[in-house]
C-alpha positions as protocol buffer text, in pm:
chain_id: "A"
residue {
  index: 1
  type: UNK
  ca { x: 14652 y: 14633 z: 73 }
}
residue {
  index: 2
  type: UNK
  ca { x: 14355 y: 14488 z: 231 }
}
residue {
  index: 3
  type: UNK
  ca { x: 14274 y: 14131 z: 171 }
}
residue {
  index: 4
  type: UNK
  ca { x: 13954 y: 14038 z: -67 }
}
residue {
  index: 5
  type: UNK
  ca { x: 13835 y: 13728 z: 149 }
}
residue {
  index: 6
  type: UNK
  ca { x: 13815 y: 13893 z: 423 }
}
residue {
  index: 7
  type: UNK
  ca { x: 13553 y: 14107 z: 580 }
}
residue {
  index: 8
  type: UNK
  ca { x: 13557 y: 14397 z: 786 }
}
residue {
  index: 9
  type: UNK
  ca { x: 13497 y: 14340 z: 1145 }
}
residue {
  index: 10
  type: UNK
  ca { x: 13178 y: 14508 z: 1287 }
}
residue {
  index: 11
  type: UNK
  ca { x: 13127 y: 14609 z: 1638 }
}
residue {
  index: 12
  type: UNK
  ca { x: 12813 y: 14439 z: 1782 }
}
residue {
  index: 13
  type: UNK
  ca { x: 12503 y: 14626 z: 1787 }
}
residue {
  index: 14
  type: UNK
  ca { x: 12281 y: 14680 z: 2106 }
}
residue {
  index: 15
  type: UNK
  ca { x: 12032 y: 14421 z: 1941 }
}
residue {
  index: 16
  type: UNK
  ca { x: 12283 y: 14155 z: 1879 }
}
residue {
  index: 17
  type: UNK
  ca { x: 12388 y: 14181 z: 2243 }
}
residue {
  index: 18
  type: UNK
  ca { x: 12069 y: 14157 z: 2341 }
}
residue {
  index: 19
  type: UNK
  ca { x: 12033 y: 13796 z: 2095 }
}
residue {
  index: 20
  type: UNK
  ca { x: 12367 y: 13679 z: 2161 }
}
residue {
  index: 21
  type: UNK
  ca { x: 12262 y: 13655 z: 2572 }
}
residue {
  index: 22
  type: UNK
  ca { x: 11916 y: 13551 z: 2524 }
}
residue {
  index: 23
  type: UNK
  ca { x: 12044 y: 13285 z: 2305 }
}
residue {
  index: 24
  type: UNK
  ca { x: 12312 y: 13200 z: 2583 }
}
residue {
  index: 25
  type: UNK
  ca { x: 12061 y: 13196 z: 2856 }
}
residue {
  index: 26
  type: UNK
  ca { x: 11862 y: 12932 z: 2674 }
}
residue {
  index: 27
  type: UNK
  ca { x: 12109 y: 12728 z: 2609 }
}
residue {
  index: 28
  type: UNK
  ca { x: 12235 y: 12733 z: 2994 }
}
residue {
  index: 29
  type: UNK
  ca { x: 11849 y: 12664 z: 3083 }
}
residue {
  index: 30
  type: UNK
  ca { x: 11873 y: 12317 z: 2999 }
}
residue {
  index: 31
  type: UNK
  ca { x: 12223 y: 12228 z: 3224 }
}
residue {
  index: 32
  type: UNK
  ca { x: 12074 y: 12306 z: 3562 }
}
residue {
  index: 33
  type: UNK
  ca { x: 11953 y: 12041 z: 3753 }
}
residue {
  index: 34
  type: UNK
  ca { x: 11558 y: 11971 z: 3708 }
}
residue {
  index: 35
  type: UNK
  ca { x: 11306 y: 12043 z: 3877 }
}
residue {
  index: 36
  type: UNK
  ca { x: 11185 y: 11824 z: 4116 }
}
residue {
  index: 37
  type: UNK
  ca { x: 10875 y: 11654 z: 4024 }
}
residue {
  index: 38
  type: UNK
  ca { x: 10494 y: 11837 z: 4212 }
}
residue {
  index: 39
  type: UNK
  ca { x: 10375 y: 11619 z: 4463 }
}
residue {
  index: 40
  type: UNK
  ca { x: 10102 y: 11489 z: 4219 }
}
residue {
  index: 41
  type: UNK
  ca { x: 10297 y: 11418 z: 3986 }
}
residue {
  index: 42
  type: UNK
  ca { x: 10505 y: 11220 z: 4195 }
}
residue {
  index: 43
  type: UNK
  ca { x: 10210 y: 11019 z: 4386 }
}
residue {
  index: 44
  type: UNK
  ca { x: 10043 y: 10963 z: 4018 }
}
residue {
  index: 45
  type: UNK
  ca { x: 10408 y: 10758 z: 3960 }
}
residue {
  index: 46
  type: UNK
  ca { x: 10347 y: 10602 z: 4336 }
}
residue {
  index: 47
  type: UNK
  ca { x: 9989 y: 10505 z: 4244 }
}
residue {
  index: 48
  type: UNK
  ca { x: 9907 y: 10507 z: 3881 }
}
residue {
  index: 49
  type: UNK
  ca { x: 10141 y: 10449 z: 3638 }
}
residue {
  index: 50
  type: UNK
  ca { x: 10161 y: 10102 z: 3675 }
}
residue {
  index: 51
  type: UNK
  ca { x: 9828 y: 10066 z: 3522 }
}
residue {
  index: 52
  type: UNK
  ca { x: 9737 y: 10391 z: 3346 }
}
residue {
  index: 53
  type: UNK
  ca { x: 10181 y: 10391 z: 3226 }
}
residue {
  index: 54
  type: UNK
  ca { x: 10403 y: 10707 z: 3347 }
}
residue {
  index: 55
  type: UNK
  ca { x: 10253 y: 10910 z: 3055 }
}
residue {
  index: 56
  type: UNK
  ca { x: 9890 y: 10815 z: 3161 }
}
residue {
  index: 57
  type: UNK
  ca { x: 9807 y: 10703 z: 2845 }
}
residue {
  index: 58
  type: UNK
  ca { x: 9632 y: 10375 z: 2988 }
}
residue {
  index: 59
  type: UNK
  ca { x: 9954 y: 10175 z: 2898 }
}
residue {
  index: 60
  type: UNK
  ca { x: 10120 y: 10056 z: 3208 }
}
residue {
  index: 61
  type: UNK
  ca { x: 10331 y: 9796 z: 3262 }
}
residue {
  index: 62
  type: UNK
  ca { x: 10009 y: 9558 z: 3396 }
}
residue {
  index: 63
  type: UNK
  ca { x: 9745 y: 9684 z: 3194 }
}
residue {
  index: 64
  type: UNK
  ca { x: 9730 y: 9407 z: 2939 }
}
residue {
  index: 65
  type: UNK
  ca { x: 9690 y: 9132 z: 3241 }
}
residue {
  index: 66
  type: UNK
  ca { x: 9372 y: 9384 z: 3313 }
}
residue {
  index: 67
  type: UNK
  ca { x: 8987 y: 9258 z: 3256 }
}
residue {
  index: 68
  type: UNK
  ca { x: 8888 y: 9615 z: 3237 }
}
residue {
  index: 69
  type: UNK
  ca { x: 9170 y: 9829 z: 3043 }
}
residue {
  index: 70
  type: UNK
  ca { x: 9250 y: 10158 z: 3180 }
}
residue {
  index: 71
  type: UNK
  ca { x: 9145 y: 10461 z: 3038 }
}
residue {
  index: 72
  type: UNK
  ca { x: 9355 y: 10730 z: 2905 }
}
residue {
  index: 73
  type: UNK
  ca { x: 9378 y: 10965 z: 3179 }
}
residue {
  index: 74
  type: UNK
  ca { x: 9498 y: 11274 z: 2908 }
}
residue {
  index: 75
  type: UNK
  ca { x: 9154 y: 11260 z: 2735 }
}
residue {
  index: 76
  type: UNK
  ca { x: 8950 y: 11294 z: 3038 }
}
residue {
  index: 77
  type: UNK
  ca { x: 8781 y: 11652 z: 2970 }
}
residue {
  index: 78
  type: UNK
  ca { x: 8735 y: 11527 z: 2589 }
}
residue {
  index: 79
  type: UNK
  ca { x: 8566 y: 11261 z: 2744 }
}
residue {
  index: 80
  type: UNK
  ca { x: 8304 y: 11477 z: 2905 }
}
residue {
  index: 81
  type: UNK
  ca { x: 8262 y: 11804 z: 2645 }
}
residue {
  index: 82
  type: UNK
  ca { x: 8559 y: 11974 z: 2665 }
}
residue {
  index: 83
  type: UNK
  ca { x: 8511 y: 12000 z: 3084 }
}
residue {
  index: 84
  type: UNK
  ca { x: 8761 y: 11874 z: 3325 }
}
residue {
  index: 85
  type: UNK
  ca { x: 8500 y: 11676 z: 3606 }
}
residue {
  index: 86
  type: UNK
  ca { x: 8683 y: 11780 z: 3876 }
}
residue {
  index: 87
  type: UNK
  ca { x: 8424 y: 11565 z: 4190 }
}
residue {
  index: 88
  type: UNK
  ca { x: 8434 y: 11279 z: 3917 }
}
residue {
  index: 89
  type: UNK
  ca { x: 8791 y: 11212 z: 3910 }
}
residue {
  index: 90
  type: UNK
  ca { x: 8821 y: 11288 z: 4245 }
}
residue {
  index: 91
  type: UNK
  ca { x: 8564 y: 11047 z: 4354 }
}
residue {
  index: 92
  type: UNK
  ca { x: 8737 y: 10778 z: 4110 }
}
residue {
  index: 93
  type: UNK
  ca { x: 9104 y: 10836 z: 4212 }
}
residue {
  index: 94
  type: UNK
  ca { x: 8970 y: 10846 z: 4616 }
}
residue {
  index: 95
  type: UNK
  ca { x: 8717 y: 10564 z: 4610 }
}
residue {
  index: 96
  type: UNK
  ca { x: 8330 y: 10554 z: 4592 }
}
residue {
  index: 97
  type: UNK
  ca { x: 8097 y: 10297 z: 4661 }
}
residue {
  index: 98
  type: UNK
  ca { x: 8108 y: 9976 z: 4423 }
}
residue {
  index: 99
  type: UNK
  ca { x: 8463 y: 10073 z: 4251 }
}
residue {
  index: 100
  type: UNK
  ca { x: 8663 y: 9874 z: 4538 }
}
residue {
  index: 101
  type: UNK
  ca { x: 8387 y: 9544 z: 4495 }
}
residue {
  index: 102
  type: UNK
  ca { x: 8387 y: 9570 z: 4137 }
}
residue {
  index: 103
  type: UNK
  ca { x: 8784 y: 9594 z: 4129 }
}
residue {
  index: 104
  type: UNK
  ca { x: 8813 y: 9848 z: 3873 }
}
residue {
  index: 105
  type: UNK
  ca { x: 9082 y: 10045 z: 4089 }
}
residue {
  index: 106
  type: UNK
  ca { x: 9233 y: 9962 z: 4408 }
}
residue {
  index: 107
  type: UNK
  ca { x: 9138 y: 10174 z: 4714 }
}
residue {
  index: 108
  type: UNK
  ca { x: 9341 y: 10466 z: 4735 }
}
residue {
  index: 109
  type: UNK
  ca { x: 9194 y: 10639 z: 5033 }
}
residue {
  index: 110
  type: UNK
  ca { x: 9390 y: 10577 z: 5292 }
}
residue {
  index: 111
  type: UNK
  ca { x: 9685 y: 10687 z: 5101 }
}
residue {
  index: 112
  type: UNK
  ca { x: 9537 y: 11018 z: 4997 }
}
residue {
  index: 113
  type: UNK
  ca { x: 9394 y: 11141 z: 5367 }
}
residue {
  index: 114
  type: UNK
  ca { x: 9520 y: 11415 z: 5485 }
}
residue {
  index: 115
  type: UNK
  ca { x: 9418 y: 11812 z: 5539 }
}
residue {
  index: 116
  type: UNK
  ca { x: 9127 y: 11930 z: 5349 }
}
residue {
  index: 117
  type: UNK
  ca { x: 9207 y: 12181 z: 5040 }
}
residue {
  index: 118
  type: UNK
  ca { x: 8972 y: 12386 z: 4828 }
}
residue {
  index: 119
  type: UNK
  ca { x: 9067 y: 12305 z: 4488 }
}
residue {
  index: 120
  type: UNK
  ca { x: 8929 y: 12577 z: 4200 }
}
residue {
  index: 121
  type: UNK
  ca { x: 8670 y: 12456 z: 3899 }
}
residue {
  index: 122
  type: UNK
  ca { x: 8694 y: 12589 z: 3570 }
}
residue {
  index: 123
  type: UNK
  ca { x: 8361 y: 12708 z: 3588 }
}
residue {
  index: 124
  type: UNK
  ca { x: 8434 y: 12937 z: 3932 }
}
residue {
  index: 125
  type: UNK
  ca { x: 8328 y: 12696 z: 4178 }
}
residue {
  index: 126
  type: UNK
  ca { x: 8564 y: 12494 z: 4400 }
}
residue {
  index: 127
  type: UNK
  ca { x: 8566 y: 12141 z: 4560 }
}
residue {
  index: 128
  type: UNK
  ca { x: 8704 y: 12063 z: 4888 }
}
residue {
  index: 129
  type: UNK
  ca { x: 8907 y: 11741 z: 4919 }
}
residue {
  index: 130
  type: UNK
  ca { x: 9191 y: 11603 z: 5058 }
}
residue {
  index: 131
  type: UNK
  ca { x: 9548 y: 11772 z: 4986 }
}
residue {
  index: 132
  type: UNK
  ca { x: 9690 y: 11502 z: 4849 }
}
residue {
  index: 133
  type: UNK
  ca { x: 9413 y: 11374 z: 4619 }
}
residue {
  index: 134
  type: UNK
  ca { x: 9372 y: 11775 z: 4517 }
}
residue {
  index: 135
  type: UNK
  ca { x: 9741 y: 11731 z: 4423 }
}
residue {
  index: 136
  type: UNK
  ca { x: 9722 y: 11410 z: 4196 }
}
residue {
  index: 137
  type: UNK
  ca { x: 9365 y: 11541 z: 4065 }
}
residue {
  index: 138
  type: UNK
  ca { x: 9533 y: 11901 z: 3966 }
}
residue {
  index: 139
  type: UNK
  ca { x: 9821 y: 11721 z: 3812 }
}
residue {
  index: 140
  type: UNK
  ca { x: 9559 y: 11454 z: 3578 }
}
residue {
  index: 141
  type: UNK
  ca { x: 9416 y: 11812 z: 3496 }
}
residue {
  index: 142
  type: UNK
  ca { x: 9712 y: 11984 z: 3397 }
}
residue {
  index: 143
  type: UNK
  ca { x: 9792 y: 11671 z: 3153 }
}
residue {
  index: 144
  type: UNK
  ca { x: 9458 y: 11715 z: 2930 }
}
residue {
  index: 145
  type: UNK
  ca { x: 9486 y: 11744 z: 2567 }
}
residue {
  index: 146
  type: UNK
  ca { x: 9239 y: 11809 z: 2323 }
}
């Protein structure tokens, strides 16, 4: 006599395979070590986060002792119409004439020389800078929000 409470057992289906190691393969995602940090992202932590705070949300640890308060570097393109300002920033985060005097930011320059990169524009065009400042430029692009 077959008991009531319990069901029959079904063989898995194709598709349920197919779920059962997707949803596996997500869940082993996460264990694996993580990826190491891109060189911008890493010299933005060397350089900037102790003013602009790790999330560059102008909130590091020494921007309250600041006369001038850092910006938040996420709304930069908002900022300027919806436009990432690629020579801008990079002119700002590499140094330009008064910024040093009028000690908005300290002079990064000789910490960013190095090989010169083209980097792309959004609108097609490209700028040529130094690798390292096209890597922690690239990086304060990719962390725009609307």
């Amino acid at each position: 006599m077959r008991d009531p409470l319990r069901r029959p057992i079904r063989p898995i289906r194709p598709v349920g395979l197919a779920l059962l190691t997707l949803a596996s393969g997500v869940l082993l995602a996460g264990c694996g070590p993580k990826p190491a940090p891109s060189p911008g992202a890493a010299a933005y932590q060397d350089y900037c986060a102790i003013c602009h705070g790790s999330r560059a949300l102008g909130d590091g640890p020494i921007a309250p002792e600041l006369e001038v308060p850092p910006p938040d570097l996420t709304l930069i393109s908002t900022r300027n119409g919806g436009v990432f300002p690629l020579r801008a920033v990079a002119d700002t985060v590499y140094g330009f004439s008064g910024k040093h005097e009028a000690d908005l930011m300290p002079e990064f320059s000789p910490l960013l020389d190095g090989p010169d990169v083209s980097v792309p524009r959004a609108d097609g065009g490209e700028e040529v800078m130094p690798m390292r400042l096209a890597e922690v430029v690239t990086y304060l692009e990719s962390l725009q929000r609307p």
